[in-house]
Short mmCIF file of C-alpha atoms in Angstrom, two decimals:
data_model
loop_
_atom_site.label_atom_id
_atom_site.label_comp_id
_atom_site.label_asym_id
_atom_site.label_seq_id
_atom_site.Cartn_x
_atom_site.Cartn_y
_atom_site.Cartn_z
CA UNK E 1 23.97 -65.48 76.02
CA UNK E 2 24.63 -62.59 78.10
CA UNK E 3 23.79 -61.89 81.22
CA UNK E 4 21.78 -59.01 82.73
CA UNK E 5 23.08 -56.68 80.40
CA UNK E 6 21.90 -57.98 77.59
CA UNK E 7 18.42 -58.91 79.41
CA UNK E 8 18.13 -54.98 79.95
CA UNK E 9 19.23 -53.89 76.83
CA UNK E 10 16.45 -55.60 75.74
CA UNK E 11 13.78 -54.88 77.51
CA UNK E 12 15.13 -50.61 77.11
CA UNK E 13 15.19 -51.12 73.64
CA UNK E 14 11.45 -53.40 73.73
CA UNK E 15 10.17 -50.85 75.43
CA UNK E 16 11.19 -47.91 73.04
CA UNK E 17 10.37 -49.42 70.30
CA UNK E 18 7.08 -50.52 71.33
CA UNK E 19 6.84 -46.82 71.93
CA UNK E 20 8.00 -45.28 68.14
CA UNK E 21 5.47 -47.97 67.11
CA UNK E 22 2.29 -46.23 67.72
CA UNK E 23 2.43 -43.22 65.59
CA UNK E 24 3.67 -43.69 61.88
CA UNK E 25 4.20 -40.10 60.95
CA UNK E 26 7.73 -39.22 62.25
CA UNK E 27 6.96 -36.03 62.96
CA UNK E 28 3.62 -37.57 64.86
CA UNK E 29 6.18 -39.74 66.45
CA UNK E 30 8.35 -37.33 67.83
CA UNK E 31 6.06 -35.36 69.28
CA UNK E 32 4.01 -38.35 71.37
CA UNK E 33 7.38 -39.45 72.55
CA UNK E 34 8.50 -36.21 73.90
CA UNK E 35 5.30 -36.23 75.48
CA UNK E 36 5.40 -39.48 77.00
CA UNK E 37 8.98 -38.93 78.48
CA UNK E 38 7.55 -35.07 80.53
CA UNK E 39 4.71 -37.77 81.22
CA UNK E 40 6.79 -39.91 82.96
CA UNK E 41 9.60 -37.03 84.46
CA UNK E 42 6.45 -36.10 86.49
CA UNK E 43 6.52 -39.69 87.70
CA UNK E 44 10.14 -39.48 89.18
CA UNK E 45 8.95 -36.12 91.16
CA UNK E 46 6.51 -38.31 92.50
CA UNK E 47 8.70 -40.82 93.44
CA UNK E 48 11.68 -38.48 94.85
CA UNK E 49 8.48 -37.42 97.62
CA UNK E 50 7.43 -40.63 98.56
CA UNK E 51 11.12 -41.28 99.63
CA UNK E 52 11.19 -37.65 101.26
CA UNK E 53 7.66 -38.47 103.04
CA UNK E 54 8.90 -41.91 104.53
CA UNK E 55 11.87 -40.62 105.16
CA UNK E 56 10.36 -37.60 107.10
CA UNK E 57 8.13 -40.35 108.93
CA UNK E 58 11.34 -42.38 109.61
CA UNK E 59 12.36 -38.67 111.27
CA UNK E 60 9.36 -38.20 113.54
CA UNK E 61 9.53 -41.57 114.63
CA UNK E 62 13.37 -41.06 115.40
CA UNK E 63 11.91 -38.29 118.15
CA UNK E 64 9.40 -39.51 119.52
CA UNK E 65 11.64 -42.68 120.30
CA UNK E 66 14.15 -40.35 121.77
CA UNK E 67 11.21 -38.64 123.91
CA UNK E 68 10.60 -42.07 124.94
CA UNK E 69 14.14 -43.43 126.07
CA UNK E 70 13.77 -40.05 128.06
CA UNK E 71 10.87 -40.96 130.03
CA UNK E 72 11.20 -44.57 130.31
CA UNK E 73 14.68 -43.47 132.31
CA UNK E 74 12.51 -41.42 134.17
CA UNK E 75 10.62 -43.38 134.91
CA UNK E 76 12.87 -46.31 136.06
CA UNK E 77 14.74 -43.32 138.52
CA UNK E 78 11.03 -42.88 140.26
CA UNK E 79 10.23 -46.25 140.11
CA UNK E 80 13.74 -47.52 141.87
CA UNK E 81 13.15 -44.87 144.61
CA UNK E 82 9.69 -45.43 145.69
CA UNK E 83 11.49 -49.05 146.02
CA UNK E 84 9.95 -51.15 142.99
CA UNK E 85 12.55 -51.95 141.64
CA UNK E 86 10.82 -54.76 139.27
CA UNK E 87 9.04 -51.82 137.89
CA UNK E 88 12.57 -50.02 137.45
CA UNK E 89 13.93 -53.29 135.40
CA UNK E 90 11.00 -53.05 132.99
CA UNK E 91 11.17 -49.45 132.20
CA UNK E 92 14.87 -49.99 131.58
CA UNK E 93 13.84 -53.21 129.04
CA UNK E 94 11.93 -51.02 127.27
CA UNK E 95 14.89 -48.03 127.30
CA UNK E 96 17.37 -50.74 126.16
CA UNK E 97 14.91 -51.59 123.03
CA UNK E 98 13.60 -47.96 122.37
CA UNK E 99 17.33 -47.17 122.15
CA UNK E 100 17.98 -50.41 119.82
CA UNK E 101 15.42 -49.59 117.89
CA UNK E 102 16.75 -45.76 117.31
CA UNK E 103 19.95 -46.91 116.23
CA UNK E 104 18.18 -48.94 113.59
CA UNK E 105 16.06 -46.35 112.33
CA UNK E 106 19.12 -44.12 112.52
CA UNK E 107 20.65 -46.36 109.76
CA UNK E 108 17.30 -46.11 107.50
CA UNK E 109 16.59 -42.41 107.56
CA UNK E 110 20.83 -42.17 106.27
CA UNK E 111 20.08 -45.17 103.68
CA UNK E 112 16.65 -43.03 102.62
CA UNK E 113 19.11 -40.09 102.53
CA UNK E 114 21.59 -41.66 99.78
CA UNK E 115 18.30 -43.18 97.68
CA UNK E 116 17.07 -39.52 97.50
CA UNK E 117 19.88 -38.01 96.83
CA UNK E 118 20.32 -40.80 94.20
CA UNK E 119 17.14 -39.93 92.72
CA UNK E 120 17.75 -36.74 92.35
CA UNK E 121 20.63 -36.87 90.29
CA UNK E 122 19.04 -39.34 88.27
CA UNK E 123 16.32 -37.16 87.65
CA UNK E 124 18.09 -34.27 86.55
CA UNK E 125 20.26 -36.25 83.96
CA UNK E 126 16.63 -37.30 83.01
CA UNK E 127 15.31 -33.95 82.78
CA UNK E 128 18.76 -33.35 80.34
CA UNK E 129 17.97 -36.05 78.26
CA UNK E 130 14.79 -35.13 77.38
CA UNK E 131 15.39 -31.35 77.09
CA UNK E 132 18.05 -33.14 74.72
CA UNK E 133 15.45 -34.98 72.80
CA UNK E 134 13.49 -31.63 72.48
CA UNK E 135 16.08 -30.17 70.37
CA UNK E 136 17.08 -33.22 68.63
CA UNK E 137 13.22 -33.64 67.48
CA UNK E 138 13.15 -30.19 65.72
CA UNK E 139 16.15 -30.87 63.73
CA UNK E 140 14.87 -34.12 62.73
CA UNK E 141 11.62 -32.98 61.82
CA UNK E 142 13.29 -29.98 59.41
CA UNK E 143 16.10 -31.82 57.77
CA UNK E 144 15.49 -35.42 57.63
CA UNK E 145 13.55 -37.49 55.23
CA UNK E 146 10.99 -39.78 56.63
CA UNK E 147 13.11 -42.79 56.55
CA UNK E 148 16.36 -41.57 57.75
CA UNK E 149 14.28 -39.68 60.09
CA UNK E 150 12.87 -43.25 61.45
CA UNK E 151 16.50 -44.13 62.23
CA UNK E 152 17.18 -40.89 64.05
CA UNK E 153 14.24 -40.95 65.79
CA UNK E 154 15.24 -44.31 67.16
CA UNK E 155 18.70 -43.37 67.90
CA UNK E 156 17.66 -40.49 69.96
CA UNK E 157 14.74 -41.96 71.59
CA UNK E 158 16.66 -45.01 72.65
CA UNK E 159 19.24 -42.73 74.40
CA UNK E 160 15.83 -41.15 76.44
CA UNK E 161 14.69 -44.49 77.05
CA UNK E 162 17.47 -45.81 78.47
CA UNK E 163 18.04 -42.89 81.40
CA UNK E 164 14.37 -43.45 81.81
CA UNK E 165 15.10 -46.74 82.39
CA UNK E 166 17.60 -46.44 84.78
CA UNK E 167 15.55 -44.10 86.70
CA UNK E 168 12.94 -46.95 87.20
CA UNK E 169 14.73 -49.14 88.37
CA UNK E 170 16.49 -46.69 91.02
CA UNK E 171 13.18 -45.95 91.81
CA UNK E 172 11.88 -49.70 92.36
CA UNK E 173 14.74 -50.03 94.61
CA UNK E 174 14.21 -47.09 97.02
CA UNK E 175 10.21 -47.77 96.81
CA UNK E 176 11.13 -51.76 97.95
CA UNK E 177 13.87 -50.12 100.68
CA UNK E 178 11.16 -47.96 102.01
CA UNK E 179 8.31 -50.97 102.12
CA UNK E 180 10.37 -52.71 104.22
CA UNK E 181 11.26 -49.64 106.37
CA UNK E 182 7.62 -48.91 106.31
CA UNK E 183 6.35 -52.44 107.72
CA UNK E 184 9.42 -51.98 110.47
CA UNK E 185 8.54 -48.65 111.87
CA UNK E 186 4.83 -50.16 111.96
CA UNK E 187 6.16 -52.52 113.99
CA UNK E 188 8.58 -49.90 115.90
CA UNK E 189 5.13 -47.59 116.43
CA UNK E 190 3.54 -50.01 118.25
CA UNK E 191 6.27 -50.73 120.80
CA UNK E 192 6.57 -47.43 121.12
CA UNK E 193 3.09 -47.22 122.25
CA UNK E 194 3.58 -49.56 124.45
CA UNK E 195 6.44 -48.99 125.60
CA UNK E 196 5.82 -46.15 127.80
CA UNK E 197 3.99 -46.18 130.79
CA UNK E 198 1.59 -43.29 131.32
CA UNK E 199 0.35 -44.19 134.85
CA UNK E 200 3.38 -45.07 136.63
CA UNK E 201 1.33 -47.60 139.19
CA UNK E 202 -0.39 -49.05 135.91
CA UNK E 203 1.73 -51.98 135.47
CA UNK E 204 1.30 -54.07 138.34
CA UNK E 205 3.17 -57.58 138.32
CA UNK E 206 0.88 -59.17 135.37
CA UNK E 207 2.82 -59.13 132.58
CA UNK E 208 1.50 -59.03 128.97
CA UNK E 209 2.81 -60.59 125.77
CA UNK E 210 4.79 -57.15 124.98
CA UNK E 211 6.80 -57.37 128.25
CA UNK E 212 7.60 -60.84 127.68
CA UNK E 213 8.48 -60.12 123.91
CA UNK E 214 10.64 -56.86 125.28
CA UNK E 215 12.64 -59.61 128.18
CA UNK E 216 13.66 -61.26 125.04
CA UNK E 217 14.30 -58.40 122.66
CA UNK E 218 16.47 -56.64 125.15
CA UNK E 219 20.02 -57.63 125.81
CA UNK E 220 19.50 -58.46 129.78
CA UNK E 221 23.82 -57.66 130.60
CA UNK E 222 22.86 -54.64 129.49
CA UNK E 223 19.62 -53.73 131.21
CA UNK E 224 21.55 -55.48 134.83
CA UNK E 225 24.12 -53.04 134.23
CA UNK E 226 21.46 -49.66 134.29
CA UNK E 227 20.11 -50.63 137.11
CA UNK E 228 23.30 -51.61 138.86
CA UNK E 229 23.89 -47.54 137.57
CA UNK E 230 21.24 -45.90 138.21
CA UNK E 231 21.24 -47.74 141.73
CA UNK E 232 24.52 -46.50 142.59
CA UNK E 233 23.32 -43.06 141.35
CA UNK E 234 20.41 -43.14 143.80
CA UNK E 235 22.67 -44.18 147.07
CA UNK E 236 20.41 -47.58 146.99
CA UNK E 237 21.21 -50.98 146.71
CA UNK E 238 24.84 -51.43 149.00
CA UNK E 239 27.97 -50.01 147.81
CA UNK E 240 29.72 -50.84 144.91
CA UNK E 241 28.03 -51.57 141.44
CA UNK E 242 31.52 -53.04 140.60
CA UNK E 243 30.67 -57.07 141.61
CA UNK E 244 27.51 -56.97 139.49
CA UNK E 245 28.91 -57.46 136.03
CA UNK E 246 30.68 -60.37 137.34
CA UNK E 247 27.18 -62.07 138.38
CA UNK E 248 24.69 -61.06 135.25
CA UNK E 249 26.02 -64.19 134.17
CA UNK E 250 23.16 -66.21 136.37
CA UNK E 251 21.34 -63.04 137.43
CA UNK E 252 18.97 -63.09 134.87
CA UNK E 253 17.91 -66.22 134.76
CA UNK E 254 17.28 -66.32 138.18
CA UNK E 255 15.45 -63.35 138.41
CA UNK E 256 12.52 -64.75 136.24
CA UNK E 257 10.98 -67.50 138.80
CA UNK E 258 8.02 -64.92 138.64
CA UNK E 259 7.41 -65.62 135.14
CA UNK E 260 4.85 -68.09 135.28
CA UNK E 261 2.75 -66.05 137.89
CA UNK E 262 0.01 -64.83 136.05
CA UNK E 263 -3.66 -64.28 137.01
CA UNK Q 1 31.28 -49.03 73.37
CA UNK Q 2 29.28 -47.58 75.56
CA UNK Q 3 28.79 -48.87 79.43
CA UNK Q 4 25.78 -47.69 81.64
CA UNK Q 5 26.43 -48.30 85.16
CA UNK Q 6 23.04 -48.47 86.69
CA UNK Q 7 22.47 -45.27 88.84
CA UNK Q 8 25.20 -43.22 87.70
CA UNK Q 9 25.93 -42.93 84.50
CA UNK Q 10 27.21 -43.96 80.83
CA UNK Q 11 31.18 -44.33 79.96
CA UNK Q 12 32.38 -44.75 76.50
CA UNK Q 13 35.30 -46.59 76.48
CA UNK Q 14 37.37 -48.27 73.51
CA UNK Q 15 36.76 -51.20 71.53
CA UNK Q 16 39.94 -52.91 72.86
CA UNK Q 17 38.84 -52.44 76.52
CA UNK Q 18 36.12 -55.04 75.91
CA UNK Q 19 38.43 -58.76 76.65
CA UNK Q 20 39.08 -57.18 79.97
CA UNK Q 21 35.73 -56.38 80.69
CA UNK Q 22 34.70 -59.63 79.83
CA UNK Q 23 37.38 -60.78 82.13
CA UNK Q 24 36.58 -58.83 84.80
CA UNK Q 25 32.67 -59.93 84.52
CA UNK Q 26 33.94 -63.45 84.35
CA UNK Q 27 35.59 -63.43 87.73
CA UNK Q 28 31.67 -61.31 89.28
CA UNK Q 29 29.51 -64.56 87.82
CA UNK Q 30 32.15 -67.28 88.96
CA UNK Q 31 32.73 -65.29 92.68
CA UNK Q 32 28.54 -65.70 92.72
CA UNK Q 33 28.23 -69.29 91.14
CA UNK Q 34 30.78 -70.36 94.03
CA UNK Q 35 28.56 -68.33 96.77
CA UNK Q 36 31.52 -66.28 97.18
CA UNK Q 37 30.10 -63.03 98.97
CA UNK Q 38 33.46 -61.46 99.89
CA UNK Q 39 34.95 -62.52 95.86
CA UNK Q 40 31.63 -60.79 94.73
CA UNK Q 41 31.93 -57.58 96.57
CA UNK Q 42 35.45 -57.39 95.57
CA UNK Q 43 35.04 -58.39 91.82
CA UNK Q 44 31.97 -55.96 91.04
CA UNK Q 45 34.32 -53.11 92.36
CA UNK Q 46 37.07 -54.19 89.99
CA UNK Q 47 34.60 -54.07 87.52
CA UNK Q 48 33.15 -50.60 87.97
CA UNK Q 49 36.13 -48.85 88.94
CA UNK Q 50 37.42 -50.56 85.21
CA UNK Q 51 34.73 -48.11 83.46
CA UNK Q 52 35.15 -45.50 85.38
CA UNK Q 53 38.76 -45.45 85.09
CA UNK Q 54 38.94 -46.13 81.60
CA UNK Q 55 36.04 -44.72 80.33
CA UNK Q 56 35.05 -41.31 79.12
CA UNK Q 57 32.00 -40.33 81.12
CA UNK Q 58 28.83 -39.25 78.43
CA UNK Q 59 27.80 -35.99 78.53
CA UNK Q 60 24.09 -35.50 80.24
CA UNK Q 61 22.38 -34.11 76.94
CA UNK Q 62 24.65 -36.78 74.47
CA UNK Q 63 21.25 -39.30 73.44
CA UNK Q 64 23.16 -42.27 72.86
CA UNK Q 65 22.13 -46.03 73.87
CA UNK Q 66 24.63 -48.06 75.56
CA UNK Q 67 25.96 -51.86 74.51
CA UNK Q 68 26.23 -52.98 77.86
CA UNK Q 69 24.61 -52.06 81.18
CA UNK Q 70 25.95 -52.96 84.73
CA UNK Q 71 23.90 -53.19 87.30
CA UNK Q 72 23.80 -50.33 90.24
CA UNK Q 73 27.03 -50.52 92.26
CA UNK Q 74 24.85 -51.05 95.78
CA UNK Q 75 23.77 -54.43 94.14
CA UNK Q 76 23.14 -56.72 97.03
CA UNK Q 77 24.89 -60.45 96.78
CA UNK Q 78 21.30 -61.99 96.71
CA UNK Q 79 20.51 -59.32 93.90
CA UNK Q 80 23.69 -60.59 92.09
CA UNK Q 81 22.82 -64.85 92.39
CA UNK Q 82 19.75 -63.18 89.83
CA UNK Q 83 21.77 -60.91 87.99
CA UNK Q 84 24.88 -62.14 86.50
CA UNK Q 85 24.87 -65.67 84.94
CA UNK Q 86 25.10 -67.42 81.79
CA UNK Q 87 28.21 -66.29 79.84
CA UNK Q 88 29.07 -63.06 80.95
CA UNK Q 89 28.28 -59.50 79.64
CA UNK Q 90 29.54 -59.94 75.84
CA UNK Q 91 28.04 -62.39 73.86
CA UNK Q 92 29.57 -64.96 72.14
#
């Protein structure tokens, strides 16, 4: 027994034959299978813009995120000098996972980038193949006897079949890779949404199931250290930001005695 | 003999090339029977970069079915537990 080679051997070889079956007349035979192969090159075009389409969504998500770090650090500057700083700490939560998040999707639109370009080449060895075939079918047809014609036809069509083959599966692969991306920058859309605040004195102290989900996402050393930053950078908050990476340790822990205040 | 590599493309190599690519497939199934991510990674290289190295690479318009196909070279170690097992790639 072999392993997966031999498992997709056969099912290339199932396939094409299952194919040849259908028409007895070689000549008949030819023909319908040169058919279904431009049948099924139009598939692959298909398939290389679905992967361009999510990849162009991955894109517009990309800027819009970047739009968003933007303002939420905006926003955390205004809300830090009007003195709320609570307000400051969850616009910078948000920053820190808007900025996660980018660097994920940054990851996926260059993965979505190598499928494509994967596709692409596959297609065009495709497109050889069959403009192969298209030759190779004449010839048969004018110098071969029905059965060694059969064999030919086989021969040749296998070769077809195979490539086409091979571009299925590269396609199942980049159309499972962009599912998942899909369901992910769902998910990233809504924070997104959410994670902007477009009335500044909107958010009071209540906090919804996103903040709390956004505390937890977000790396809190890292979101202590902006604001120790952007405090410093403002003239607020004493003097040196130096002794406050030395205390995130216990800072956020004990910053979240509010937690349980809700209305 | 003629190798696909999923995704890329079809190498002819010779007939004596085959015990070593039976070898080499040898070492990918026992590197994923032994949950051996790193062994995998390093054995499915050894494996491709035998057919491309040896092989002949098949012209584009050349219609010609191969004996053996390898999966695509970005095959994931999960994707590999499914893949390779039983024997190897030749059969007995």
């Amino acid at each position: 027994m072999a392993g997966l080679t031999g498992r997709m051997s056969t099912v290339v070889k199932a396939k094409v034959s299952k194919l040849l079956d259908r028409a007895e007349d070689p000549a008949e035979t030819l023909d319908y299978s040169y058919q279904k192969q431009v049948e099924q090159l139009q598939n692959v075009k298909k398939g290389i813009a679905d992967v361009v389409t999510a990849k162009k969504r991955l894109q517009m998500q990309e800027k819009s995120l970047q739009q968003s770090v933007v303002k939420l650090d905006t926003q955390a500057r205004q809300a830090l000098s009007a003195g709320n700083e609570d307000l400051a700490r969850t616009a910078l939560e948000r920053k820190n996972v808007a900025q996660t998040e980018l660097q994920g999707l940054d990851g996926q639109v260059s993965e979505l980038e190598s499928q494509q370009q994967k596709l692409t080449d596959s297609e065009q060895k495709l497109r050889a193949k069959i403009e192969a075939f298209r030759t190779k079918k004449e010839v048969i047809k004018a110098q071969y006897s029905a059965a060694e014609a059969q064999v030919r036809i086989s021969e040749a069509a296998t070769g077809v079949g195979e490539q086409m083959a091979d571009v299925g599966l590269a396609m199942q692969r980049a159309v499972d890779k962009t599912e998942n991306m899909k369901a992910r920058a769902d998910a990233v859309s809504e924070l997104e949404q959410a994670g902007t605040f477009d009335d500044i004195t909107a958010l009071g102290s209540g906090e919804d199931d996103i903040d709390r989900q956004l505390k937890q996402l977000s790396s809190q050393p890292a979101v202590d250290d902006d604001l120790a930053k952007l405090k410093s950078e403002l003239g607020k908050g004493g003097a040196a930001p130096a002794p406050q990476i030395a205390a995130s340790g216990g800072a956020g822990e004990a910053g979240r005695t509010d937690e349980s205040g809700q209305a | 003999m003629i190798v696909r590599i999923s995704g890329e493309d079809q190498y002819r190599l010779a007939d004596e090339d085959s015990a070593e690519l039976n070898e080499l497939d040898i070492a990918v199934i026992s590197a994923c029977e032994g949950g051996d991510e790193k062994g995998y990674a390093d054995a499915f290289a050894a494996l491709l970069d035998f057919v491309r190295s040896h092989g002949e690479r098949v012209p584009d318009d050349e219609l010609a079915g191969s004996d053996l196909i390898l999966p695509p070279p970005d095959l994931s170690f999960d994707e590999a537990q499914v893949a390779f097992s039983g024997d190897g790639l030749i059969p007995d």
